[in-house]
C-alpha positions as semicolon CSV with decimal commas, in nm:
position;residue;x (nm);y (nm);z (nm)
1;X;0,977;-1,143;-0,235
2;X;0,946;-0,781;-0,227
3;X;0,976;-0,585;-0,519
4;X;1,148;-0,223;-0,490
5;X;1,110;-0,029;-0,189
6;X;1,241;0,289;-0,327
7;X;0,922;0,547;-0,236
8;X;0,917;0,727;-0,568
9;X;0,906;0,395;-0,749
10;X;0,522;0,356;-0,601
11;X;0,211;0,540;-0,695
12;X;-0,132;0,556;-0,476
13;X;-0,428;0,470;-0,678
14;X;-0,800;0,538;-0,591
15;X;-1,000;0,220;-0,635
16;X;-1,328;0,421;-0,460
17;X;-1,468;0,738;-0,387
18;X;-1,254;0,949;-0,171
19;X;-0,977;0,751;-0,149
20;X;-1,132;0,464;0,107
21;X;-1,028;0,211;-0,095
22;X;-0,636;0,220;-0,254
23;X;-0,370;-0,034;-0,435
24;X;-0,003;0,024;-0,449
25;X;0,151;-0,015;-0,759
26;X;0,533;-0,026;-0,852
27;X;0,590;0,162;-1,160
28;X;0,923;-0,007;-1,218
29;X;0,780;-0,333;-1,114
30;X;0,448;-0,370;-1,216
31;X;0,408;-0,488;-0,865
32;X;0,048;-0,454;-0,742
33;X;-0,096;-0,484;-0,426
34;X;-0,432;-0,440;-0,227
35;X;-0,213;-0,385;0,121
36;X;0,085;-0,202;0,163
37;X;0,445;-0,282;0,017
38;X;0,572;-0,586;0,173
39;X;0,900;-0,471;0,368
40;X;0,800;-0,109;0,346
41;X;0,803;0,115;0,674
42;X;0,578;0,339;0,780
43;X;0,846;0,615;0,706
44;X;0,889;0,539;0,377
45;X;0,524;0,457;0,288
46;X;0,462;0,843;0,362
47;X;0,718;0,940;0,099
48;X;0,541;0,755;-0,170
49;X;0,431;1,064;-0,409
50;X;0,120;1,164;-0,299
51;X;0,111;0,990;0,036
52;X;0,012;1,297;0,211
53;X;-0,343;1,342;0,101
54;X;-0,421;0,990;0,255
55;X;-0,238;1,042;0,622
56;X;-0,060;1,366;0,803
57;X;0,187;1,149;0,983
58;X;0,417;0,815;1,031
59;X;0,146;0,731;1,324
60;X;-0,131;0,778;1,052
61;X;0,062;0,510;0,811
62;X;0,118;0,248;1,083
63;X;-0,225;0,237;1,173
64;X;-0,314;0,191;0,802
65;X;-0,047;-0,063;0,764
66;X;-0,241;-0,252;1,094
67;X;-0,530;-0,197;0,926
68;X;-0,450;-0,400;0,613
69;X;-0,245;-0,620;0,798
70;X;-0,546;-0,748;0,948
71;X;-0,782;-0,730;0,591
72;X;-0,492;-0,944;0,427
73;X;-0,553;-1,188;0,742
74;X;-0,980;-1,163;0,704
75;X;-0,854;-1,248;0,304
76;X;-0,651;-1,570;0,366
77;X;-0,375;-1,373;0,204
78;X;-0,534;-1,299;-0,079
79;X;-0,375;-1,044;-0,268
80;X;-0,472;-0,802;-0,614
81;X;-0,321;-1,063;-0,877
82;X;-0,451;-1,392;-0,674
83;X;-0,716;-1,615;-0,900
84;X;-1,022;-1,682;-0,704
């Protein structure tokens, strides 16, 4: 189940050089994750503080979401607070 999906709840954090490599975290939550929000839009992931220095527009996001969509696939759902 999703936890909030209020924007200004989430924070972008760095987990490489540049910014290649990022986890959303909740800071109401605690929720964690190596993808995006589950149940977040596009819209909505852009008005995340901070969102802009990692993509200019909604088009920008939904490719990212695609993106991780398919990594969280490759990882057999695997997710940031999974055991091995």
């Amino acid at each position: 189940m999703p936890g909030s999906l209020v924007p200004e709840d989430w924070e972008i954090i760095e987990t490489s050089p540049g910014g290649v490599d990022k986890d959303f975290v909740n800071k109401k939550t605690g929720e964690q994750t190596w993808y995006t929000p589950a149940g977040m839009t596009a819209e909505e992931i852009l008005r995340i503080p901070g969102a802009t220095k990692y993509w200019a527009s909604v088009k920008d996001v939904e490719k990212y979401i695609k993106k991780m969509e398919k990594q969280k696939e490759d990882n057999g759902g695997k997710d940031i607070n999974d055991s091995e």
